[in-house]
Structures are given as C-alpha cells and as structure tokens.
Coordinates of C-alpha atoms and ligand atoms in Angstrom, one line a residue:
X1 CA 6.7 -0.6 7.2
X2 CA 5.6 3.0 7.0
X3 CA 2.3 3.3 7.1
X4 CA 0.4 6.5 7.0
X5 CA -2.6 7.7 9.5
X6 CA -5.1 6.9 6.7
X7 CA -3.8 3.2 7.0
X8 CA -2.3 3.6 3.4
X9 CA 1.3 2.6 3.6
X10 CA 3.1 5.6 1.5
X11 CA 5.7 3.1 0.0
X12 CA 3.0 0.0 -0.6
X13 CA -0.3 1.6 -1.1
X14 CA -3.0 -0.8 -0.6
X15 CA -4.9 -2.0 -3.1
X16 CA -7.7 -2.8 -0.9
X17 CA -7.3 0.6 1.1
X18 CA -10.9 2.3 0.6
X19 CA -9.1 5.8 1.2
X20 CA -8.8 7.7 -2.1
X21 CA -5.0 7.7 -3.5
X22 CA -3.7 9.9 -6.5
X23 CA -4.4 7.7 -9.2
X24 CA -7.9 7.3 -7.9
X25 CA -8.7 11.1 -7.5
X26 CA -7.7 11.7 -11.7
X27 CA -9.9 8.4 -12.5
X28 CA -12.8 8.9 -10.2
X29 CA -14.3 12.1 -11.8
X30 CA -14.4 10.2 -14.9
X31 CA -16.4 7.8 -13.5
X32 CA -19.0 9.5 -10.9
X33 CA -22.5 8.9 -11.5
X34 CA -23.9 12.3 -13.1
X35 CA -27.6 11.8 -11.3
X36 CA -29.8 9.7 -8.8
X37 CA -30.2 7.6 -11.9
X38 CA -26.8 6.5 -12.5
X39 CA -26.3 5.6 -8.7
X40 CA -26.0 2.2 -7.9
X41 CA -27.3 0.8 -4.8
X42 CA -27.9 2.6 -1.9
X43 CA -32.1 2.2 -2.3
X44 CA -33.0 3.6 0.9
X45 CA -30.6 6.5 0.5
X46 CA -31.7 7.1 -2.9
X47 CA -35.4 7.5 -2.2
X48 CA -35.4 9.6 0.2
X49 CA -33.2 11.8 -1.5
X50 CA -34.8 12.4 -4.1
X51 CA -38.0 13.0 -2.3
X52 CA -36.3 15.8 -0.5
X53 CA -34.8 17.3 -3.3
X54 CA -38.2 17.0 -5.7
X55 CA -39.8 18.6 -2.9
X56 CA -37.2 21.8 -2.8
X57 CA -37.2 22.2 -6.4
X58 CA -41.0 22.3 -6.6
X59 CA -40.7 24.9 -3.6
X60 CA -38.1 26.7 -5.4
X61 CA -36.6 26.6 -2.3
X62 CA -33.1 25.5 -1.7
X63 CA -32.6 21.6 -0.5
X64 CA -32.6 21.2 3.2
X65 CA -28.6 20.6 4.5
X66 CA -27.8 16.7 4.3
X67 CA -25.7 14.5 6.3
X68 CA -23.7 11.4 4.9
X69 CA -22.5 8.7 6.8
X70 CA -20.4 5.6 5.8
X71 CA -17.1 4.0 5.2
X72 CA -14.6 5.6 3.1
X73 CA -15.2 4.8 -0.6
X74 CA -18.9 4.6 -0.2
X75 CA -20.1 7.5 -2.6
X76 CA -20.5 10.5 -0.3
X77 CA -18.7 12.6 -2.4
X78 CA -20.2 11.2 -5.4
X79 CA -23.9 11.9 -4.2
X80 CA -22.9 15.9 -3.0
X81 CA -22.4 16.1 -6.7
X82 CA -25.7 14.7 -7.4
X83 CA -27.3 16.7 -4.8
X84 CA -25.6 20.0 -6.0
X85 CA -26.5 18.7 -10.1
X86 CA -30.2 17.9 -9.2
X87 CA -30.5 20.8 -7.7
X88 CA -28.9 22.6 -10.8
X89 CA -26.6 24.7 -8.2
X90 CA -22.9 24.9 -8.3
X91 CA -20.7 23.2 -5.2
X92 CA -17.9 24.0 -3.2
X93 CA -16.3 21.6 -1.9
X94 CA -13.8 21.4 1.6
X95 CA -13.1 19.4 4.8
X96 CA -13.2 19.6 8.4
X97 CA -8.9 19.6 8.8
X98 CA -9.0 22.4 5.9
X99 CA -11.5 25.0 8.4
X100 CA -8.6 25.8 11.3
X101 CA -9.7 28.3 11.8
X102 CA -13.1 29.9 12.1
X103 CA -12.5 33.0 10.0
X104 CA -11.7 30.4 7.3
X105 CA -15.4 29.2 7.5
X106 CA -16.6 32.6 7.6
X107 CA -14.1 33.4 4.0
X108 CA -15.8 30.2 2.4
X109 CA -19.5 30.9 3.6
X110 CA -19.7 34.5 3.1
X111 CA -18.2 33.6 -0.5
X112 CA -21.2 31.4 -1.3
X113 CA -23.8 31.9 -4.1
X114 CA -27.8 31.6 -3.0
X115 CA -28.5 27.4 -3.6
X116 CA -25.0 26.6 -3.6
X117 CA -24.0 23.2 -2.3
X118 CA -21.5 23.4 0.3
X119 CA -19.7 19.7 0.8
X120 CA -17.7 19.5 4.3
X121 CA -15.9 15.7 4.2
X122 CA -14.8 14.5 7.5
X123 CA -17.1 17.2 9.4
X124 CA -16.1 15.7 12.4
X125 CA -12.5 16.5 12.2
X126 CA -13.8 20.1 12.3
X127 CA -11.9 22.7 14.8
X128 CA -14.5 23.6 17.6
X129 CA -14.9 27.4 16.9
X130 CA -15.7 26.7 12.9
X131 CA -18.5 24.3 14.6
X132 CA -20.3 26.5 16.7
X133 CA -20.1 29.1 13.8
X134 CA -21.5 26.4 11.7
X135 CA -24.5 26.2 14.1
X136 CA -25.8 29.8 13.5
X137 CA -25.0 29.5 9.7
X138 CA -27.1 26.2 9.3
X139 CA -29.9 27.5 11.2
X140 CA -29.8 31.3 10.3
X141 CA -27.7 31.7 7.3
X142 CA -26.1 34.4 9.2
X143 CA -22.3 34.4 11.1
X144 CA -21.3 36.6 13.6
X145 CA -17.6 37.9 12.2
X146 CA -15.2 38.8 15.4
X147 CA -13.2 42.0 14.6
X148 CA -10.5 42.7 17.2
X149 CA -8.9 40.3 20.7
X150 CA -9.8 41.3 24.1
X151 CA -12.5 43.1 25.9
X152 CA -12.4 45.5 22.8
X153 CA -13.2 42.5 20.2
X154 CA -16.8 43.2 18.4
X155 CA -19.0 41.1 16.8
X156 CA -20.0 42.2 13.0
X157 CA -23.2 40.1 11.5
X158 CA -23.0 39.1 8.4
X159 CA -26.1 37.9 6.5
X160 CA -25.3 34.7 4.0
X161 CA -27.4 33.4 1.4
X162 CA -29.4 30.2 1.6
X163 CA -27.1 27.3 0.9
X164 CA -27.1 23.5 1.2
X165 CA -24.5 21.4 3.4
X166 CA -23.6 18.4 2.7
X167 CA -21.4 16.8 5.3
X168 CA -20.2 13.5 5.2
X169 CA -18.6 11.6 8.1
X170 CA -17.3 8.4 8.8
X171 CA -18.7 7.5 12.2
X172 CA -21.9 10.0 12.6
X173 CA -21.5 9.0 16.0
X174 CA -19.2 11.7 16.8
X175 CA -20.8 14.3 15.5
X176 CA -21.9 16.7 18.5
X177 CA -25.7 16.9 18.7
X178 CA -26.2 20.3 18.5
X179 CA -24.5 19.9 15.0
X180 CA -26.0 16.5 13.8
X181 CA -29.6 18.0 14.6
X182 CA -29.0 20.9 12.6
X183 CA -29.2 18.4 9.2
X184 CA -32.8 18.2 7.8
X185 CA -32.2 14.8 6.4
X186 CA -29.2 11.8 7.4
X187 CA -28.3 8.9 4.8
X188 CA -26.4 6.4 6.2
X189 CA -24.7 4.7 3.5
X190 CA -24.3 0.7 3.9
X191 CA -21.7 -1.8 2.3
X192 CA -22.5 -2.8 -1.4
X193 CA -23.9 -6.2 -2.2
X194 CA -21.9 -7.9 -4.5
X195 CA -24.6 -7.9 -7.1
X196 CA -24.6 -4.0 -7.0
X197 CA -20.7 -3.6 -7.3
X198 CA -21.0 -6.1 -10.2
X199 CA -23.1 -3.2 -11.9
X200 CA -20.6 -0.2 -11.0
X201 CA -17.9 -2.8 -12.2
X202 CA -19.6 -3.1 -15.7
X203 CA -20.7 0.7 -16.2
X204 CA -16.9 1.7 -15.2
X205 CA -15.6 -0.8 -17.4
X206 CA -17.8 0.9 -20.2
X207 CA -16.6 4.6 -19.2
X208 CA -13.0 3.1 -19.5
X209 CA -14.1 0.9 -22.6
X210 CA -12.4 -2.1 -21.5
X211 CA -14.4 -5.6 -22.2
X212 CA -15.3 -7.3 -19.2
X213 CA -17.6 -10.8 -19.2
X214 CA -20.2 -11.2 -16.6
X215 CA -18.1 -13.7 -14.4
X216 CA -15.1 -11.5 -14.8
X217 CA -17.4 -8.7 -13.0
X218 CA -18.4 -11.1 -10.3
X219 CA -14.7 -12.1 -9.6
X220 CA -13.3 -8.5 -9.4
X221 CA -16.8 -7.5 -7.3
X222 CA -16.7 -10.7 -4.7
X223 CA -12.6 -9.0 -3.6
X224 CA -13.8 -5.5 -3.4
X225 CA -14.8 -4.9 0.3
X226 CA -18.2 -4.1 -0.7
X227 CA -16.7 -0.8 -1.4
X228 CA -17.3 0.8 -4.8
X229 CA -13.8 2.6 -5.2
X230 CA -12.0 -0.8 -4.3
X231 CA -13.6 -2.7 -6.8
X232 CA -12.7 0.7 -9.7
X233 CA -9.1 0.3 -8.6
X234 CA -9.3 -3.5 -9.2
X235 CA -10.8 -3.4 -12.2
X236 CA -8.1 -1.3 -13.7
X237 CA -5.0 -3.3 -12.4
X238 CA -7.1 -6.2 -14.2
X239 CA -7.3 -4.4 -16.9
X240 CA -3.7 -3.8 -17.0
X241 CA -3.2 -7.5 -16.8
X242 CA -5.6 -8.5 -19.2
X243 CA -3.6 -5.9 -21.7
X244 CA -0.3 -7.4 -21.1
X245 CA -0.4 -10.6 -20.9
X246 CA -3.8 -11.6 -22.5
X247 CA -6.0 -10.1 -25.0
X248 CA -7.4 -7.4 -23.1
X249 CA -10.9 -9.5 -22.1
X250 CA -11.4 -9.8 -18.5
X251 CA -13.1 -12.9 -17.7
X252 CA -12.8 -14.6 -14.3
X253 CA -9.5 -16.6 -14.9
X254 CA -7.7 -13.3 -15.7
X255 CA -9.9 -11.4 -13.3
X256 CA -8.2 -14.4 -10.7
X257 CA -5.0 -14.4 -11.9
X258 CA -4.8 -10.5 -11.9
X259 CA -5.7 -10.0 -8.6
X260 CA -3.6 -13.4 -7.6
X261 CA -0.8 -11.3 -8.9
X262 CA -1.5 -8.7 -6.3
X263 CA -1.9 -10.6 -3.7
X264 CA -5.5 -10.0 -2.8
X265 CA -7.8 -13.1 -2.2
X266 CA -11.3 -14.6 -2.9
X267 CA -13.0 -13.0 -0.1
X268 CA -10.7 -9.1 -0.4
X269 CA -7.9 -9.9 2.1
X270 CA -4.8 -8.5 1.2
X271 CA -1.3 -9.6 2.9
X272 CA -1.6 -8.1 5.7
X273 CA -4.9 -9.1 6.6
X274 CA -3.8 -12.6 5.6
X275 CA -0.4 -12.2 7.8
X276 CA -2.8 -11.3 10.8
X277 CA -4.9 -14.3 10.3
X278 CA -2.1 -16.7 10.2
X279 CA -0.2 -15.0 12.9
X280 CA -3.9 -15.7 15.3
X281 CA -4.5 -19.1 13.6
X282 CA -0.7 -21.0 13.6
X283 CA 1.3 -18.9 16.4
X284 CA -1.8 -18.2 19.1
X285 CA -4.3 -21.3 18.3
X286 CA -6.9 -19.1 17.4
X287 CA -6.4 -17.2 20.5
X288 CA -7.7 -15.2 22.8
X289 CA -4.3 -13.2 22.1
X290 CA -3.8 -9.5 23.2
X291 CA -3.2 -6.9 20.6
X292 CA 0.0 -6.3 21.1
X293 CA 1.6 -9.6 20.8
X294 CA -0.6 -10.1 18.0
X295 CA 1.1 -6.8 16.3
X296 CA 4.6 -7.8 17.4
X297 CA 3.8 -11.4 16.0
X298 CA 3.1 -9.7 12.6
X299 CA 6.3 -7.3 12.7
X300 CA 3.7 -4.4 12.4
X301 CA 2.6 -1.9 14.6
X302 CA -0.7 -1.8 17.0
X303 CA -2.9 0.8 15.4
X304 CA -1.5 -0.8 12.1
X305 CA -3.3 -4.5 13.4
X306 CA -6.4 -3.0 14.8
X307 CA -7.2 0.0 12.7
X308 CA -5.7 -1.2 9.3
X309 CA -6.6 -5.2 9.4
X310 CA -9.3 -5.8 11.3
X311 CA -12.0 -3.5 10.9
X312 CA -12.5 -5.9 7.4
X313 CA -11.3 -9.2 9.8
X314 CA -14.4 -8.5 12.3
X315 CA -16.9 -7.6 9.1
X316 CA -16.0 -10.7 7.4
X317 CA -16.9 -12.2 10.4
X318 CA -13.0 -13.7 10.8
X319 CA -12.0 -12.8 13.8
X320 CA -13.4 -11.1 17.2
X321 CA -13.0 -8.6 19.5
X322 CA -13.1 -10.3 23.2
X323 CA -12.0 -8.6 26.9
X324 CA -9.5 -11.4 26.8
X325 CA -8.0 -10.5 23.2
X326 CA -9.0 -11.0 19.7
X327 CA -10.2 -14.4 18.6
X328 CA -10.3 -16.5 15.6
X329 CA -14.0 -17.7 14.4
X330 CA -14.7 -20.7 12.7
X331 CA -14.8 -19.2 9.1
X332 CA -11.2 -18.2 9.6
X333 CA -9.9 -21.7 9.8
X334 CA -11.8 -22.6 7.0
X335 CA -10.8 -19.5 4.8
X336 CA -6.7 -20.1 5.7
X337 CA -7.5 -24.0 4.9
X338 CA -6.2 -24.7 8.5
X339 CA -7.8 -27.2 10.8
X340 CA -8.8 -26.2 14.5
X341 CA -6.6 -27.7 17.7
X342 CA -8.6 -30.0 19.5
X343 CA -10.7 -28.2 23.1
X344 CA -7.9 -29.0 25.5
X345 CA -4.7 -29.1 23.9
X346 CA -4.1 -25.4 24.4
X347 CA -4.2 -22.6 22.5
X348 CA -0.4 -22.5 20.8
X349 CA 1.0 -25.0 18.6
X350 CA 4.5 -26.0 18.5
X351 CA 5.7 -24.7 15.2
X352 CA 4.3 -21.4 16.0
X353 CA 6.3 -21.2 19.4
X354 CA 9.4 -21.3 17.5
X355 CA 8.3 -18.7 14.7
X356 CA 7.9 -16.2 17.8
X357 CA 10.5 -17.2 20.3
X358 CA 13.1 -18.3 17.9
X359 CA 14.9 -21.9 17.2
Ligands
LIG401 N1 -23.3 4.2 -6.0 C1 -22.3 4.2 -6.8 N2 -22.4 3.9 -8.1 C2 -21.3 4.0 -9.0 N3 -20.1 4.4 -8.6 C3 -19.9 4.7 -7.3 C4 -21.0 4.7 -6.4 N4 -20.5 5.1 -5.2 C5 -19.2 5.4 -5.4 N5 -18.9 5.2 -6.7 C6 -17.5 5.4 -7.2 O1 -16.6 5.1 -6.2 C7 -15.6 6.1 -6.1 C8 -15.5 6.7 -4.7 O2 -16.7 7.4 -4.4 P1 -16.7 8.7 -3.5 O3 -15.4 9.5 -3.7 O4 -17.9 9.4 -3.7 O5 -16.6 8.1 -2.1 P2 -16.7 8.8 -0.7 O6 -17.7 8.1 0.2 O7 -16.9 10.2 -0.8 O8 -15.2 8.5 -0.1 P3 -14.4 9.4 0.9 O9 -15.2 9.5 2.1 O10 -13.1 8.6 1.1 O11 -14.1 10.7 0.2 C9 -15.9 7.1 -7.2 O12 -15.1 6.8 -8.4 C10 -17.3 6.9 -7.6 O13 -17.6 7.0 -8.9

C-alpha cells in the first residue's frame, strides 16, 4: 500500500481519515458555521471565546492572539473564521511548513491590515527562525528585518499593526513555551459526542438539501470518530447511495447499508483498523505482541499500524499500549464477535500460526 505521511493512502483515501482531502476542501466552505452561534459543541471553547472577543470589541481593541488545539477535523479552521467574522476583520490564512523561511513571516506580517486575523495551522511545524521572529511580533507587533550575511548584516525594525493569531496545533504539547505563553487565550478542542455530531449531521444535510431521518443521523454520527469532518464525508457517500439505489431518504438501514458498502463499521473502524484487530485477536491471542510483527502480520508498514490504526484502537478503548507490546482489551473480543482463549493455553492459536508461518 502507499500510504502518505498524513496517514491518507494516495491510491485508497480513507474515508475515516480526519485529514482534509480534495473533495472535502471544495465542500467544507460550504458548510462552515458562519458564527459562535452556528457552532456545534465545543461549550467550554465556545464560552470563553466569546467572552474574549465581546470584551475586544467593546474595547475596540483588537482580540487577544488565540491558540487551538485538537485532532485534525475538529473545527480549528472553522472557528479562525469565526474569530476573524466576530471580530468583523478580514483573515489570512497559512501554516507552519509554508513559513521556511523567516523573511517569508516577515512578507506576510508586514502585509497585514490593523485587526486582521492571522491563522497559522500546524504552528508547530514552524521553522525555528520564523518562531523566534514570531515572539517579538506577538508581543510587540514589531519584527526586526535582517538586511545583509556576515558581520556586516543589520537589523531594520519594522513596526506592524495590531493583529490576531490564531494558531492551531495538533499536540499543544510541542509547542515551545516561550511561544505557547505568548497566546492570551488556549481552547483545547475535545472529541464530539455523538449527540452533537448528530446536529452538524442534520444542519449539513440541510446546506446540501438532502433528507436525512433522525435515526439516519444517529447511524452516520455513531461511525464518525467523533470528528465533525468524518461524519460530513459520510453523510455524502450516503447520500450518494441513497440517490442510486434508493429514493434519496437516508434513514438508518441505508445510512447502514451505505457505509456497509464502504467498509466502515458500527463503532468507525475501517479495514484496516479491523485487519489490525484481527491480526492481535486470531494470530497473537490478544497479545502482548510487538509492533513490528503486528505490522508484518497485517502486510502494512509500522508507522502505518501505530500512527494510522491505533490512535482510534486505544480511544476506543480496543487495544493497549504495554512495555511488552500492544494488547487486546476485553471490548475488542466482543466488538470482532471472537471469544477469549482460556488464562493458560497461551497467547496464539493454531489457525493463526499457519496464517503467519505458512501451511
Ligand atoms: N463545531 C462544528 N459545527 C459544525 N461543523 C463543524 C464544526 N467543527 C467542524 N465542522 C465542520 O468540519 C469540517 C472540518 O472543520 P475544520 O476544517 O475547521 O477542522 P480543523 O480542526 O481545522 O482541521 P485541520 O486541523 O485538519 O485543518 C468543516 O466542514 C466544518 O464545517
């Protein structure tokens, strides 16, 4: 297989692969919540959000510069927008890999409007220089531009208007704390409930005006990863299957039967997540089994198995992360149907022996 450092495999894309694909881009910025109002979910967020925006507006001052953190697929773009539209300022957005260099921070800051809403995704994948130029531009809307190499190199300043950054990352963790203190305000955005991807699941279906029945919702929302883009790409392959081969009503038997079709499950696992599972459950026992026989077992590759699979495996609570190898839990029997060996009869059953090592 060819899979991609996103985890997307360029041939197969996932559907349950929270990382943004081409289709998604055109669809999403049809469906983006306009305002706080529209947002689903995300209460905490939300609130405090809006407090500190209210409170810059009623300054007339510009909004304080915001951090995001959270999965992929979450809404970190989505709420930029909102912060930039609440704030009734235009935004620019860009990403950590796109600044190389820091004179290509300095182009896009010194290039800002006063109150403009600068959105960095993936800050953290920022190159070092841009970062520590970053510093002095959060803190003192100022950059120092270097003219010149060597001992004859000078430093011009250059004065910046008040702006907003908004940068999202997915582990806020490796931020560098210089930088991540620098952020008046950090929202760490959480999993959706199913209950509140049920809602994004009807209002998208509304924006796409396709008929959906409450159930319908329920079954596309209870296989999307708690993760608002998954369950938008869902609903439209439903939709297509609802179109073709039924009336174009989802309700749960074609919301099943849809996403049957594509191979992802009650609970969200795909075939690979599935192939894992097996692969732990009928070849190792359950385990404990290292990572790379688990890979090998699977035909896929390592970082394929541990950053592709089971990040979702170890939510779901299926399978764990030991110092002697990844383990099964109880739940993944029961999800696969399959019914633990007996303590004491060892780990690896028979047929799986000779699905590894051959007849
Ligand atoms: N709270 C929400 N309510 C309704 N729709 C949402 C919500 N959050 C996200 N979405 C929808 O999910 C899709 C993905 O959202 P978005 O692009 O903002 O995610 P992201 O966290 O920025 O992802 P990435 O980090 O991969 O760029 C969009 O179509 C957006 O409309």
């Amino acid at each position: 297989m060819n899979w991609d450092e996103t985890g997307a495999d360029a041939t197969d894309p996932r559907l349950v692969d929270s990382v943004a694909d081409g289709e998604d881009q055109a669809v999403e910025a049809a469906l983006r919540p306009k305002d706080l109002e529209e947002f689903v979910g995300q209460e905490k967020v939300r609130e405090q959000l809006d407090l500190v925006l209210r409170a810059a507006r009623a300054r007339g001052a510009t909004a304080d510069h915001v951090l995001l953190s959270g999965a992929p697929g979450l809404g970190k773009t989505t709420l930029s927008m909102i912060i930039a539209a609440e704030m009734g300022a235009p935004i620019r957005i860009t990403s950590g890999p796109a600044i190389q260099h820091a004179g290509d921070l300095a182009a896009i800051l010194s290039s800002l409007q006063e109150g403009e809403v600068l959105f960095l995704d993936e800050i953290h994948r920022m190159s070092r220089p841009a970062e520590e130029m970053l510093y002095m531009a959060m803190e003192d809307f100022r950059v120092d531009v270097i003219v010149g190499k060597g001992p004859g190199a000078t430093a011009i300043p250059l004065e910046l208007p008040p702006f907003t950054l908004v940068g999202a990352t997915t582990r806020a963790g490796l931020l560098p704390p210089p930088l991540r203190d620098r952020f008046g305000f950090t929202g760490h955005m959480e999993f959706y409930e199913p209950a509140e991807l049920e809602r994004v699941i009807h209002r998208s279906a509304r924006l796409l005006d396709v008929e959906i029945d409450p159930a319908g919702a329920a079954e596309i929302a209870g296989r999307s990863r708690g993760t608002p883009r998954i369950a938008n790409r869902l609903l439209r392959r439903v939709r297509d299957y609802a179109q073709v081969k039924a009336d174009g009503v989802i309700t749960r038997e074609i919301a099943a039967k849809a996403l049957g079709v594509y191979e992802v499950d009650g609970r969200g696992l795909d075939r690979l997540d599935r192939a894992v599972l097996q692969a732990l459950l009928k070849l190792f026992g359950g385990g404990p089994v290292g990572l790379s026989t688990l890979a090998v077992a699977v035909g896929e590759e390592r970082e394929t198995v541990e950053e592709v699979a089971e990040p979702f495996l170890v939510r779901e609570g299926l399978l764990a992360r030991t110092p002697r190898g990844r383990v099964a839990t109880p739940a993944a029997w029961a999800h696969l149907g399959l019914v633990p060996p007996q303590q004491g009869q060892g780990g690896v059953s028979g047929s799986g022996q000779q699905g590894l090592f051959g007849p």
